[in-house]
Every structure is written in C-alpha cells, then in structure tokens.
Coordinates of C-alpha atoms in Angstrom, one line a residue:
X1 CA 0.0 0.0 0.0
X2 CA 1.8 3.7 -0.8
X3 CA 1.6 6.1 1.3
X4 CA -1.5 8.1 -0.5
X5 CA -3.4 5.1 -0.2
X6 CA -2.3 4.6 3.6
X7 CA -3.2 8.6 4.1
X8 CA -6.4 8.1 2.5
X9 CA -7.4 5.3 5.0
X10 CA -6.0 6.8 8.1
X11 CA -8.2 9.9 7.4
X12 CA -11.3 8.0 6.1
X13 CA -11.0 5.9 9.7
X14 CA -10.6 9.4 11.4
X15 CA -13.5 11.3 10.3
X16 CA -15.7 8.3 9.0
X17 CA -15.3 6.2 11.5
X18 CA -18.8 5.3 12.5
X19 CA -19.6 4.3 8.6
X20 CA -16.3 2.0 8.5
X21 CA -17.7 0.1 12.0
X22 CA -20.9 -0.2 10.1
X23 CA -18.8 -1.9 7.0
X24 CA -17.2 -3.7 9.4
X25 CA -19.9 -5.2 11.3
X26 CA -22.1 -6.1 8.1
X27 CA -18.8 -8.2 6.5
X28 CA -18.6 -9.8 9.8
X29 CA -22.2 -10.3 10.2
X30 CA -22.2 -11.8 6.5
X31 CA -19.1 -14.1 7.8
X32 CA -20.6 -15.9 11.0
X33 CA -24.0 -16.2 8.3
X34 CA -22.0 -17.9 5.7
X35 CA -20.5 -20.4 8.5
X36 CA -23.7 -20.9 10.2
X37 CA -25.2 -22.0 7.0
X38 CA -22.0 -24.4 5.8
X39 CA -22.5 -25.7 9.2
X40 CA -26.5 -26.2 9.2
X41 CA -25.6 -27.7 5.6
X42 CA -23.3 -30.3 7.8
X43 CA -26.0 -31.4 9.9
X44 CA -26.2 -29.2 12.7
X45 CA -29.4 -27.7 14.0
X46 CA -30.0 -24.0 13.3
X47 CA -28.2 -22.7 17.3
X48 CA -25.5 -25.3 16.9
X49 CA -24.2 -24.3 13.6
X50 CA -24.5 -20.1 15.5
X51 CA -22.6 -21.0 18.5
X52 CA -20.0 -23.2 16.3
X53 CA -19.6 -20.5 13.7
X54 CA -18.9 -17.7 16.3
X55 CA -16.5 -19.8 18.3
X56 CA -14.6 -20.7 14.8
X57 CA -14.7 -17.0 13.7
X58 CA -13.4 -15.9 17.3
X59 CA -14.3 -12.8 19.8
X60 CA -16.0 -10.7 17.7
X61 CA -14.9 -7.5 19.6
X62 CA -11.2 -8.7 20.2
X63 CA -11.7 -8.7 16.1
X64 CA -12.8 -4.9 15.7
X65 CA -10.1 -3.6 18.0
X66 CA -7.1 -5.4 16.2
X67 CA -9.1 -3.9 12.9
X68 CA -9.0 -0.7 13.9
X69 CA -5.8 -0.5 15.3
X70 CA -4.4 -1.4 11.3
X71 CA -6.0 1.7 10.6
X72 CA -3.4 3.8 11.6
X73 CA -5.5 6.2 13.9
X74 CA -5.6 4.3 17.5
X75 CA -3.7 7.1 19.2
X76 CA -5.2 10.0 17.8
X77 CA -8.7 8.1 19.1
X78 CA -7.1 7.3 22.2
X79 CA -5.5 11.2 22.5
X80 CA -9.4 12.5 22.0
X81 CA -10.5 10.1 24.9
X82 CA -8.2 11.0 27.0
X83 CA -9.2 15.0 26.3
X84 CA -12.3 14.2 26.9
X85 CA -12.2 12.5 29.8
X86 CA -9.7 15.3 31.2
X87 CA -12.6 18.0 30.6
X88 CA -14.6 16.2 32.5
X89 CA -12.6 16.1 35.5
X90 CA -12.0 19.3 35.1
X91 CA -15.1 20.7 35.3
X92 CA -16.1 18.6 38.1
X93 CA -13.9 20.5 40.3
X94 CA -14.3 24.0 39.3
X95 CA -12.8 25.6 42.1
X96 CA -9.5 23.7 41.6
X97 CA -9.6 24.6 37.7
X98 CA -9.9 28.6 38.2
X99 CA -7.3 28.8 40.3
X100 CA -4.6 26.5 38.4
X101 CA -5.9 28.7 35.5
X102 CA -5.3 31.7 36.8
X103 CA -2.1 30.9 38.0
X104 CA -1.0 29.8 34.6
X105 CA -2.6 32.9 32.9
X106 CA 0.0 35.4 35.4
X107 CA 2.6 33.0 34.6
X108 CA 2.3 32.2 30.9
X109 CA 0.5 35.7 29.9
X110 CA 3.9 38.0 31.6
X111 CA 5.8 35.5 30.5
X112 CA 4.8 35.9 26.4
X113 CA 4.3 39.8 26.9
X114 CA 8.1 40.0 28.2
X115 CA 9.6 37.3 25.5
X116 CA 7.3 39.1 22.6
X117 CA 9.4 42.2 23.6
X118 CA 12.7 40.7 23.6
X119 CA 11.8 38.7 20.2
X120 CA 11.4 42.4 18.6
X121 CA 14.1 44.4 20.2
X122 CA 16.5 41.7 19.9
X123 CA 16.0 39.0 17.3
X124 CA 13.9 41.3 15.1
X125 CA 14.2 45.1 15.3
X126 CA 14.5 46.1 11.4
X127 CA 11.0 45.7 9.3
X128 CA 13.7 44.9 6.0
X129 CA 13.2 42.8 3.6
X130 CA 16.7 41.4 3.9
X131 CA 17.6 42.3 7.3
X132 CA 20.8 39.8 7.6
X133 CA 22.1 41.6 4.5
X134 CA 21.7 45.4 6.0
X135 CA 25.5 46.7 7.2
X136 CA 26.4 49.8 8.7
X137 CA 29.6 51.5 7.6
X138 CA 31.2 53.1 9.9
X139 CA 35.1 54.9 11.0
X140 CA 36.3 53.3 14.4
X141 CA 39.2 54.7 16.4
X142 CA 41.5 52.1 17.0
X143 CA 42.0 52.9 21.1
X144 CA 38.4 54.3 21.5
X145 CA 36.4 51.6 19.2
X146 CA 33.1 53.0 17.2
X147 CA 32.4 56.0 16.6
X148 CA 30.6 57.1 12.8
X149 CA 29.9 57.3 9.7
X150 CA 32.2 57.5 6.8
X151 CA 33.5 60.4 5.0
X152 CA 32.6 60.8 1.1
X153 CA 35.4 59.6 -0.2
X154 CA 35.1 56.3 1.3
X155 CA 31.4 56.6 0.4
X156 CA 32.1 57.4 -3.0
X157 CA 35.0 54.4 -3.3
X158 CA 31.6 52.2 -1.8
X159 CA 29.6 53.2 -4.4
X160 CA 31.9 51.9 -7.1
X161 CA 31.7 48.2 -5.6
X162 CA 28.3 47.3 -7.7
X163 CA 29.7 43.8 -7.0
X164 CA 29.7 43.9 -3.1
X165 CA 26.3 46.2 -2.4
X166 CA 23.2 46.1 -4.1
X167 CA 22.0 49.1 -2.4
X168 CA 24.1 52.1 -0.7
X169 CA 21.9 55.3 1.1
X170 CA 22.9 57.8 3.1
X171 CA 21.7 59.3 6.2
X172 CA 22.2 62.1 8.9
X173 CA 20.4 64.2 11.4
X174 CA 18.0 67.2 10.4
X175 CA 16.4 69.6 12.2
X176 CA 13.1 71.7 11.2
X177 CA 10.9 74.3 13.0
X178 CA 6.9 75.0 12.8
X179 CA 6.2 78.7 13.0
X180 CA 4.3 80.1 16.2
X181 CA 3.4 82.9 17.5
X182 CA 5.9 82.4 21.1
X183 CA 8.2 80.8 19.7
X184 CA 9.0 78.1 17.3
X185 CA 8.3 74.2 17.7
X186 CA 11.3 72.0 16.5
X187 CA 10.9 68.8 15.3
X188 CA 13.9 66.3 15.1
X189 CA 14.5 64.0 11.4
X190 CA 16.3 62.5 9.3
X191 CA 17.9 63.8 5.7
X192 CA 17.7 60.8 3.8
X193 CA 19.4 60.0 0.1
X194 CA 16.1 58.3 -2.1
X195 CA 16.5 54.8 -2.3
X196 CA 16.7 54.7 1.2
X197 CA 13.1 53.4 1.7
X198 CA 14.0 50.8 -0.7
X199 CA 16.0 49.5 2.7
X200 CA 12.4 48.7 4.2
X201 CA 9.7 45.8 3.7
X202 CA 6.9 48.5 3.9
X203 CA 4.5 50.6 2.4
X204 CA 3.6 54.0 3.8
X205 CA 0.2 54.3 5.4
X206 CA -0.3 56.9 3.0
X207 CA 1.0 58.7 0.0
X208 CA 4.0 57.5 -1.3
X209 CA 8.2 57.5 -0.9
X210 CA 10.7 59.5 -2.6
X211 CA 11.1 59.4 -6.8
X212 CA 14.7 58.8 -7.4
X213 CA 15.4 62.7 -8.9
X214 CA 13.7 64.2 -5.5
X215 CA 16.8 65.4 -3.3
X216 CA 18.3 67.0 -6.5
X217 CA 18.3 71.0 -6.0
X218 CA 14.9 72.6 -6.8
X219 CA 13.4 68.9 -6.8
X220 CA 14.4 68.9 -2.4
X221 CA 11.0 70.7 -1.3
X222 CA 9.3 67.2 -0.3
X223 CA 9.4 65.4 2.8
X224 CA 8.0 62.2 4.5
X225 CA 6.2 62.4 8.1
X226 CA 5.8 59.8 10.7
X227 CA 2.3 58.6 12.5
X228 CA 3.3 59.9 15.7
X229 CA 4.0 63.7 13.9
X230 CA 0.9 63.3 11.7
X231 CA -1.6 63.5 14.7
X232 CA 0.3 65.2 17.2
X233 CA 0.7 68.3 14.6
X234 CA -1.9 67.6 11.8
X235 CA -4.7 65.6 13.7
X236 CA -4.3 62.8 11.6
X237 CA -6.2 64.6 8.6
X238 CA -6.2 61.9 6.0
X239 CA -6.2 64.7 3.5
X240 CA -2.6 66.1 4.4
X241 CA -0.6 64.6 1.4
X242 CA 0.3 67.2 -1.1
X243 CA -0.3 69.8 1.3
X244 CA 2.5 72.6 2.0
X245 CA 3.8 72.9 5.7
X246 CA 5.4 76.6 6.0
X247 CA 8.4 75.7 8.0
X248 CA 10.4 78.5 9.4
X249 CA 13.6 77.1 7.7
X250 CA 11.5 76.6 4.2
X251 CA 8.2 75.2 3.0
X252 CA 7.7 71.4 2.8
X253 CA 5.3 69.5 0.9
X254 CA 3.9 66.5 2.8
X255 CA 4.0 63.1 -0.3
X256 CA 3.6 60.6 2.5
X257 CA 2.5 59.3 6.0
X258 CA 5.0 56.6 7.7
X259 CA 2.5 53.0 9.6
X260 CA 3.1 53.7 13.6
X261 CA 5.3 50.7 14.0
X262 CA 8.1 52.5 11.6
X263 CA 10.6 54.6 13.4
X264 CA 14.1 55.8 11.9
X265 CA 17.1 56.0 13.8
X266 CA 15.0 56.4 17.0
X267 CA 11.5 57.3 17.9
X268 CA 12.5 60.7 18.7
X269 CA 12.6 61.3 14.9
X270 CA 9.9 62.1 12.8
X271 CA 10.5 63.4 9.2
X272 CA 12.5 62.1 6.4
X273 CA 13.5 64.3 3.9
X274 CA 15.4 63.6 0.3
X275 CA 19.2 64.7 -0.2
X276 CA 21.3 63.9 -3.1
X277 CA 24.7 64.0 -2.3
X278 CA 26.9 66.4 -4.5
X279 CA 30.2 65.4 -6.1
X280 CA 31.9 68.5 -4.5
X281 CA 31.9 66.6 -1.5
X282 CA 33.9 63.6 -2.7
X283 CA 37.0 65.1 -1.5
X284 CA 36.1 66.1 1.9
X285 CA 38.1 63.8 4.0
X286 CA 36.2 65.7 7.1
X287 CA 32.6 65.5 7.1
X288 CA 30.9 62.8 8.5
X289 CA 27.9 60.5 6.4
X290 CA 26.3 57.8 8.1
X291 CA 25.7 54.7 5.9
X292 CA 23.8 51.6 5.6
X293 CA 24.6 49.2 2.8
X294 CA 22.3 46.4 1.4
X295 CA 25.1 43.8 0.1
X296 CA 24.6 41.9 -3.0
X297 CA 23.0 38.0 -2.4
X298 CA 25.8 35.9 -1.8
X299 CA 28.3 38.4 -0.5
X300 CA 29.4 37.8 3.2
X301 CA 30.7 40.3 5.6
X302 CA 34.2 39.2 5.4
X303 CA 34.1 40.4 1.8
X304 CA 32.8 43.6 2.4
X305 CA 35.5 44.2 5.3
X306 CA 38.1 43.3 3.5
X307 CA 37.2 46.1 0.9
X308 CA 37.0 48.5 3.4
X309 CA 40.3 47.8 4.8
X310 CA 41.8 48.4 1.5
X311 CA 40.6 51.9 1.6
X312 CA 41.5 52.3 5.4
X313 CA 44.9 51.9 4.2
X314 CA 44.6 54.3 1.5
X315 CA 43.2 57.0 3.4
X316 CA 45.7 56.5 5.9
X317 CA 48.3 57.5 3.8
X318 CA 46.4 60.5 2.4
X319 CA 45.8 62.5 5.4
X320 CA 48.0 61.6 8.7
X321 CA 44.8 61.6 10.9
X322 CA 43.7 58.4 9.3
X323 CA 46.7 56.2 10.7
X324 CA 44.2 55.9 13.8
X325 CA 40.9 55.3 12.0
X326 CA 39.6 52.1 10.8
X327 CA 36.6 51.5 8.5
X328 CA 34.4 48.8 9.4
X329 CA 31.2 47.1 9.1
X330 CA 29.0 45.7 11.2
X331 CA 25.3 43.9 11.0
X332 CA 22.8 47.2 11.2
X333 CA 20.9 45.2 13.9
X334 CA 23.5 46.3 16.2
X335 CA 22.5 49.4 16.1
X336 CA 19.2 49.3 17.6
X337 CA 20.2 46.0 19.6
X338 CA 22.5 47.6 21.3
X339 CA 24.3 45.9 24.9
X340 CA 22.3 48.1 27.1
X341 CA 18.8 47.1 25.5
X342 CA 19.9 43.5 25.6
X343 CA 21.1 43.6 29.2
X344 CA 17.8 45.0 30.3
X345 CA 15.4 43.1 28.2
X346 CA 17.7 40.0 29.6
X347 CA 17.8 40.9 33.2
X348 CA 13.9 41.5 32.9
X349 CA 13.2 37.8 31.2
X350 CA 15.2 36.6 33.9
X351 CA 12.5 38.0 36.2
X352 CA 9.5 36.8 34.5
X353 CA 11.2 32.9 34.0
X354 CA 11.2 33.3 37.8
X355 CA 7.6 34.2 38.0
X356 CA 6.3 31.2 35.6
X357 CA 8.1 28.9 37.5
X358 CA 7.0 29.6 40.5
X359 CA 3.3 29.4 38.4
X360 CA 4.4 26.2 37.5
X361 CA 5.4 24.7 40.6
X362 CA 2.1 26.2 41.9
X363 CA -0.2 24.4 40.3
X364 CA 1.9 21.1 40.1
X365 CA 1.8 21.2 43.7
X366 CA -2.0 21.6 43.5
X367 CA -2.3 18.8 40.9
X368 CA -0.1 16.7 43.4
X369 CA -2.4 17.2 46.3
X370 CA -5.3 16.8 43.6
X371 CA -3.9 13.5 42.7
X372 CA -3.2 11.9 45.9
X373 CA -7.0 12.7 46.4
X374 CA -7.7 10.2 43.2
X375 CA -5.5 7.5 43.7
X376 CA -8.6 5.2 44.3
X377 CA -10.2 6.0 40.9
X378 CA -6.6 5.6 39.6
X379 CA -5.6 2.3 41.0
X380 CA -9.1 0.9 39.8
X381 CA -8.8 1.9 36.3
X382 CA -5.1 0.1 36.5
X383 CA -6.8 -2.9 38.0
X384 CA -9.9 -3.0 35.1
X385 CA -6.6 -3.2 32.7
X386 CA -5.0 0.5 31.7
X387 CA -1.3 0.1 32.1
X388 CA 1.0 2.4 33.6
X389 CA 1.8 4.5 30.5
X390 CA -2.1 4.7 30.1
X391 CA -2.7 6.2 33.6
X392 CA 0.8 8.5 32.9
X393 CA -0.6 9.7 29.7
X394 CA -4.3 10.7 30.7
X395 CA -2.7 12.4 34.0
X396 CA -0.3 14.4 31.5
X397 CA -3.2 15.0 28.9
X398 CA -5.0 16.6 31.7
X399 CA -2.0 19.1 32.9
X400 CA -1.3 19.8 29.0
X401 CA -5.2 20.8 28.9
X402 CA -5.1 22.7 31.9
X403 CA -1.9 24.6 30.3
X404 CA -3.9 24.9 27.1
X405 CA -6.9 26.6 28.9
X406 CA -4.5 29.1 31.3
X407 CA -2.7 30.0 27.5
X408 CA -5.9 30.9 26.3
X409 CA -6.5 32.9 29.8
X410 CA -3.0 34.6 29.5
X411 CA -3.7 36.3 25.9
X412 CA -5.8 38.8 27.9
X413 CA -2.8 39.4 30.4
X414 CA -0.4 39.5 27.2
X415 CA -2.8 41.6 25.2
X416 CA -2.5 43.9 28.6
X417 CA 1.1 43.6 28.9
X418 CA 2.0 44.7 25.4
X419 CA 0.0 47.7 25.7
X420 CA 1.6 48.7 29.5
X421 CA 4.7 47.7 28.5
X422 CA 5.5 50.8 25.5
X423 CA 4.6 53.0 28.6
X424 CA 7.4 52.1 30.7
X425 CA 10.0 50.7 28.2
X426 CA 13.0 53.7 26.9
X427 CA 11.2 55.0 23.7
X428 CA 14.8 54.5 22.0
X429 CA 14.0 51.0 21.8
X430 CA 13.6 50.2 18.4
X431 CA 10.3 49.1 16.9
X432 CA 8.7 50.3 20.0
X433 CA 5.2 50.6 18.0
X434 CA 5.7 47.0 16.1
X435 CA 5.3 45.6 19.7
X436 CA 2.0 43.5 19.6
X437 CA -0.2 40.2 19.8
X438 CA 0.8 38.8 16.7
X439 CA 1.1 35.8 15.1
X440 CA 4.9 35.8 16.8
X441 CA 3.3 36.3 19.8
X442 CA 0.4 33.6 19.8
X443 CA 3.3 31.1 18.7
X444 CA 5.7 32.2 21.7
X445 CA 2.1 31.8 23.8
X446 CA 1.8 28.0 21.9
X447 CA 5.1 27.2 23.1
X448 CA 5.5 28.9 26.6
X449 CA 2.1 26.9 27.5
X450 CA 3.2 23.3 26.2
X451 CA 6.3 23.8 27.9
X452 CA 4.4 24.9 31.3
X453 CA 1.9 22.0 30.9
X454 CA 5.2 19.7 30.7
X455 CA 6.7 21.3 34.2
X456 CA 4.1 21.2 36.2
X457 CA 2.5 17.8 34.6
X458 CA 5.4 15.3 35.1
X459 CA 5.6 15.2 38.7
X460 CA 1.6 14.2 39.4
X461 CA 1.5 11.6 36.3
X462 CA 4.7 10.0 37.3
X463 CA 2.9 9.5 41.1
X464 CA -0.3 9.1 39.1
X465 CA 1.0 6.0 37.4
X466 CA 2.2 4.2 40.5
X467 CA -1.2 3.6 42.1
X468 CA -1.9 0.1 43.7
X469 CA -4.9 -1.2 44.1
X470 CA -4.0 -4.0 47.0
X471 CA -3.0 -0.8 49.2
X472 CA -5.4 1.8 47.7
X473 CA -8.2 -0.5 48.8
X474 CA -7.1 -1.9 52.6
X475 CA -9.0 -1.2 55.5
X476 CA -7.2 1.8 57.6
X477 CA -5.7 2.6 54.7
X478 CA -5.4 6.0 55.7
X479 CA -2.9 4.9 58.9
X480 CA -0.8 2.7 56.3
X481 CA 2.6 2.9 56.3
X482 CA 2.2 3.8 52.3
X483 CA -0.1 5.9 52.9
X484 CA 2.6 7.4 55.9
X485 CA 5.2 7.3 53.4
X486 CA 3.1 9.3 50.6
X487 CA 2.7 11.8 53.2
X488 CA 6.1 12.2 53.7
X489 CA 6.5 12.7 50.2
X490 CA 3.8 15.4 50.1
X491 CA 4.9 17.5 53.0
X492 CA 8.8 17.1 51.9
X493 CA 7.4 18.2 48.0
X494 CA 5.2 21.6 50.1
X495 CA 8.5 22.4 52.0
X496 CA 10.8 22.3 48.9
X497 CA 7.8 24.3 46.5
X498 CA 7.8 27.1 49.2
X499 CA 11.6 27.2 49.7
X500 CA 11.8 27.4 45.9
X501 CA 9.0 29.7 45.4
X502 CA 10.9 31.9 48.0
X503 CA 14.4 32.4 46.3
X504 CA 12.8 32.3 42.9
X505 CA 10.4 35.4 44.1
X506 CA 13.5 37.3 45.5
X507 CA 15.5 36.7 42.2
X508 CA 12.8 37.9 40.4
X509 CA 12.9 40.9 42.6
X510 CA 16.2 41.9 42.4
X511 CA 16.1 41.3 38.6
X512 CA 13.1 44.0 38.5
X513 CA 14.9 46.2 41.0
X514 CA 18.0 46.1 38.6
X515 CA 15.8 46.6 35.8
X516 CA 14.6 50.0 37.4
X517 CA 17.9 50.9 38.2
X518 CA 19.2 50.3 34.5
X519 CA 15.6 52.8 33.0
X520 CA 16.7 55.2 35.7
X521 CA 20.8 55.2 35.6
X522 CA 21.9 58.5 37.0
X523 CA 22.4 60.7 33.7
X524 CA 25.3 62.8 35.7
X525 CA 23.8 66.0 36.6
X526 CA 19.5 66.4 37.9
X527 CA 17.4 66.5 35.3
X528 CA 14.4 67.9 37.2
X529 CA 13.7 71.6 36.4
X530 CA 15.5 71.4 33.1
X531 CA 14.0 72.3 29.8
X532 CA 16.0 71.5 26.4
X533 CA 16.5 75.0 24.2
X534 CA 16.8 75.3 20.5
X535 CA 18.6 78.3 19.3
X536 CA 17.8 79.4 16.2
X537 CA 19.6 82.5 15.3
X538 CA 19.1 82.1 10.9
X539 CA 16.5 85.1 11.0
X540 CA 18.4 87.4 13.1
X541 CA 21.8 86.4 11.3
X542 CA 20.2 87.5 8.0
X543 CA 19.6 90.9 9.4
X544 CA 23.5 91.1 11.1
X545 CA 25.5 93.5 8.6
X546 CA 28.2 91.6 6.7
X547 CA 31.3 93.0 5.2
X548 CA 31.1 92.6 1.3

C-alpha cells in the first residue's frame, strides 16, 4: 500500500469512523452467516451451527479492536479520549480549575508579553526585507572603538563596488521648526538619500516615498512624516498629502505618512527628507555620512570588510589623521540592539522565567495534592486493565489541557502587557510601535504553554502511574505505612515548592529592581527643572550686517 493510499485510509478511519464500524460489522455479520449456513448444511441444528460458527470466527470485539488499530488512527482516538475524559474532570472540580488557570494565565501571559518584547528588540528590530544583509559603515578609532559614519570619499570608493552592495543610502540628522506665534516648535529627522526606503519591507500608510530625482536641487522641497508627527501636529487629517507645511527654515510639501510601527534611527525622529549627495563633496576627508549598505546576495561580511580595509589603508596615507581610524562594518541590527537594551530586556526575562516557575510549581503542587486525592479511581482503572503509561498519559493529557486553557486565559494578560509595556520601556528601543499580539506572539504563547503544561504535569503523572490497588483498597488505609510514606512525600514536596518559590520570588525581585535601576541610571547632573533650548539665530543672522 503507498503512502496516498495509507493517508487516504488513516483519514477515512478518522472522520468516517462510524460508517467503516458499520462496513465492518455487516462483513462480519455476512461471515458468522456464511459459517452458520455451511455448518447447518453439515447437519447441525439451526443454534448449533451459530454457537460453532462464532466460536470458529473468534471474539468478535477482540476482532474490531485489532481492525481498527491497522488503521493507523488508535492514538489520535485514544488522544481524544483522553481529552475528553480530562474536561470532564475538570469541570467537576471548578474551584480547583480557576485557580490552576489563573495561575498559569500570570505566569504564561507575563511571560509571552516579556519574550514578545525581547523577540522584537533583539531577534527582530529592522522591518527589512533582507535584514541579515543590512550593514552599517562606519570609521572606528583604534584605542576608542566605534564611533561614525564615513567620510565621502570612502562613500564614494563604496559606491563603485556594484559587485559587493546592491544598495548604498545615506543618512544624517535634520532639524526643522513650525512657526508660532511664542516661539518656534522643532521637530527632530532624518535627511535621507532616495532609495533609502527601498531599505524597508513597507509601504507608507499613506501617499508614497521618494522618486529617485527628489533630493536634487529645486526637486528637495518634499518630505516624508511619521504617525506619531501626523496626529500630534496635523490631527491625523487623511487629507494632508500634497499639502504645503510653511516651516520657518523653508516650506515642505507633505507626499507621505509613515504606519506607527516605523521609526528611523529612533522614535524621537519624525521626518525624512530627500538629499542627493553632491560630487563636491567627494573630496572632503572631514565631514561625516552615516551609511547603511544592502550587500549583494551571496556576498558575506568578510568580503565587504576586507574592501574597506583596502581603503582604510589608503586613506591612511592620504591625510596623517587616518593612521588611527579604521573603517568597518558591522550587522545594522547592532545598532538598535545595542548591549544596554539587551542587558535589560535580559535581566527582565530573567525575572518573568522566575515568576512562571513559580506558576508552574504552583499548580503542580495543587495537581499533586489533587492526585493523591484520586489514587482510588486511579488504581481501579489500573486494575480493570489500563497500564502504567495509560494512567501516565491521561494524568499528562490533563496538565497539557489545563496549560492549554491558562494560555488561552493569558492572551488577555499579554494583550494587557504589550500595551503597558511601550509606557514604561526607553522609547529609543527600536520598533517600539511593532510591539503587539501577533502571530509571533500567539506562537511564543503555543510554546511557553506546552512547555508549562510539561513542568508542572510530570511530577503528578509519574505519582499518578504508580497507584496500587492491593494498598489503595485496605482497610485503615489511611494509617498505612504507604499511605505514611506518601505523606512524607507530600509534605517534603510543600517544603521544597515554598523554599523554591521563595528564592525564585527574590531573584525575580532583584532582577526587577535592577531593571529599574538600569531605566533610571543617574544621567550625571539632575534633570528635574531642566528644559532642552533650540537656538535658532538664521532670521536674526540674515539681518547682522556683513562686510562685502
């Protein structure tokens, strides 16, 4: 049989398996019938030939079991049953079941809020299309280690590799002013060369990016706005593209609306404008461009730094200052993922791993007590034939459904935590905004819960299993030296769970109190009663009289 017939079978069996019973009891049926008759044509009486043609065919329900069990599908029946069974018990003790589950939902709901966090920040924090091909070029003293972008020439020696980078933009820091009345409103950006929203796997909520001439003198008029700008400033009017923003520096015409997630170097800026970089400033070995570079597919980093060190050595020789500058490249994720925001976001899953064990060993101390209550029902369904694994598997079935059911309860503490968490998290962390109940999310749930079910189930199945009936069943059982011996057990598991629970809950508090410490580090002078000033002194400058 191949395996599209076996698939066909196994899935007929599973979802048609009242009609194949039926099949099988009529061609039974019509067996024992076409005995009974060559057995009446023998001789026998009409019973005879029945009771001789079953005992020839055999137990007829002995028969069905082996049959079914050739379909393929005995565990997945078995797996339902034991489901089933475990709702049951479930709801028969409802007061147990809302407590287990809303110990899980704390655990397992902090616990996905926190690692839904870190999986952004950390593993994820660049919306790219090809975010393990995104480099940043940058000029590193060789005593003092990073410190910026490149200058145009090495920029312009860059461009010329078409073999190593598929994409080269160029970025720095802008500043703009609204007009008012008092006095004017600054607002923090980006200048931006054209392709560099070609970096991004993402449209603009609305309007559209930059053509590739806008940047180009007279062509430099347009900008790009984030969410955050668009209804702090413009209210969110859906009607703002195209429209003309009379900045104090110049006017700006608004072509598009950046989705909230989207945030560029930090949160703290909110327009992108288009500059095209002039060949004058090919030979300026002193101004500063930052860079990100899109690599070709195929090329690795080692490739890429080994070009730049080629022109490291070049420029050193060209200007004495560059004997102690490097050029170098490193993965842009770095940027944003930076030690600090992995240190914290660390120190604080730290804290929350303490919390869902201690959830865990919660409720597996409750399903302990809960089991020692059921060892009669359990060491009569061992003696009516289930074997150990039987009685191991339903007891784990029902701590896997119990996790299932506190997962479900912990998306509403998730969906909570991942909209208190942006409050209280640096705002520099990147993708601040892309921080929600996602698909990534519901799978980090998926997993956290199975692997919650498995710490707290193991323990209560594994006592679970080794029920015995002959003890179980004694008179005084309750004064037995098993039963003495299982209360030693229990009261030697309560002591260890509350020891535990006790330096796991102080961890977890020092890990939040270091947490704090590391949102609040001492900047080095008081920032209370300070305000941040903007000088701008282009109006009154154009009014100072200037020698010819």
């Amino acid at each position: 049989m191949n395996w599209r017939r076996k698939l066909q079978v196994r899935l007929r069996a599973l979802f048609q398996k009242r009609k194949l019973d039926a099949e099988m009891d009529e061609e039974m049926r019509s067996h024992i019938e076409m005995q009974t008759q060559e057995n009446i044509d023998a001789g026998m009486n009409p019973e005879q030939a029945r009771y001789a043609a079953l005992r020839q065919f055999g137990w007829v329900e002995s028969i069905k079991e082996t049959c079914r069990e050739r379909r393929g599908v005995n565990w997945i029946e078995h797996l339902i049953q034991d489901f089933r069974y475990g709702l049951r018990m479930l709801l028969k003790n409802p007061s147990f079941t809302a407590v287990a589950v809303l110990t899980l939902a704390l655990g397992i709901g902090a616990t996905t809020a926190i690692v839904s966090v870190v999986n952004t920040a950390v593993f994820d924090p660049l919306p790219a299309q090809h975010p393990e091909r995104l480099l940043q070029l940058g000029v590193v003293h060789k005593e003092r280690g990073w410190s910026q972008g490149v200058n145009p020439p090495a920029l312009r020696d860059a461009l010329s590799q078409t073999n190593l980078f598929a994409r080269l933009t160029a970025y720095g820091l802008d500043l703009l002013s609204f007009r008012s009345e008092e006095f004017p409103q600054p607002v923090q950006g980006v200048w931006v060369t054209p392709e560099f929203f070609g970096l991004w796997n993402l449209r603009p909520l609305l309007g559209r990016t930059f053509t590739a001439d806008e940047g180009q003198p007279g062509k430099d008029d347009v900008l790009m706005i984030s969410h955050r700008l668009w209804q702090r400033q413009f209210g969110g009017d859906p009607t703002i593209i195209g429209r003309t923003v009379p900045f104090r520096e110049r006017p700006m015409t608004v072509v598009g609306v950046m989705p909230p997630h989207f945030s560029f170097p930090t949160a703290r800026h909110e327009y992108w404008r288009p500059v095209r970089l002039s060949e004058p400033a090919a030979d300026d070995f002193y101004s500063i461009i930052e860079v990100i570079a899109e690599t070709s597919p195929g090329v690795e980093t080692a490739q890429v730094q080994a070009f730049l060190d080629v022109v490291s050595k070049r420029q050193a020789k060209e200007r004495p200052w560059g004997a102690d500058f490097e050029i170098k490249c490193r993965d842009l994720r770095e940027m944003f993922s930076t030690p600090e925001v992995r240190r914290t976001l660390g120190v604080l899953l730290g804290a929350i791993a303490f919390v869902l064990i201690i959830a865990a060993a919660n409720v597996a101390n409750l399903q302990l007590a809960r089991t020692e209550t059921r060892q009669q029902e359990l060491a009569v369904r061992s003696a009516l034939g289930a074997g150990r694994a039987r009685v191991f598997r339903q007891l784990l079935t029902e701590s896997l459904l119990l996790a299932l059911l506190g997962g479900a309860a912990g998306l509403v503490v998730t969906a909570f935590g991942l909209d208190l968490l942006p409050k209280l998290i640096p705002a520099d962390l990147p993708r601040l905004k892309a921080i929600s109940l996602n698909a990534g999310a519901l799978a980090i749930a998926s997993g956290v819960t199975l692997l919650t079910g498995l710490l707290f189930g193991l323990a209560p199945a594994w006592q679970g299993r080794q029920s015995n009936l002959s003890e179980v069943l004694k008179l005084g059982a309750a004064t037995s030296t098993a039963d003495r011996r299982r209360g030693r057990f229990s009261r030697t598991l309560i002591v260890g769970q509350v020891a535990l629970a006790l330096v796991l809950l102080t961890g977890a508090g020092l890990m939040v109190r270091s947490v704090i410490g590391l949102l609040r580090m001492d900047p080095g002078f008081d920032p209370h009663n300070v305000v941040r000033v903007f000088p701008s002194i282009s109006d009154v400058y154009k009014k100072v009289p200037r020698d010819p």
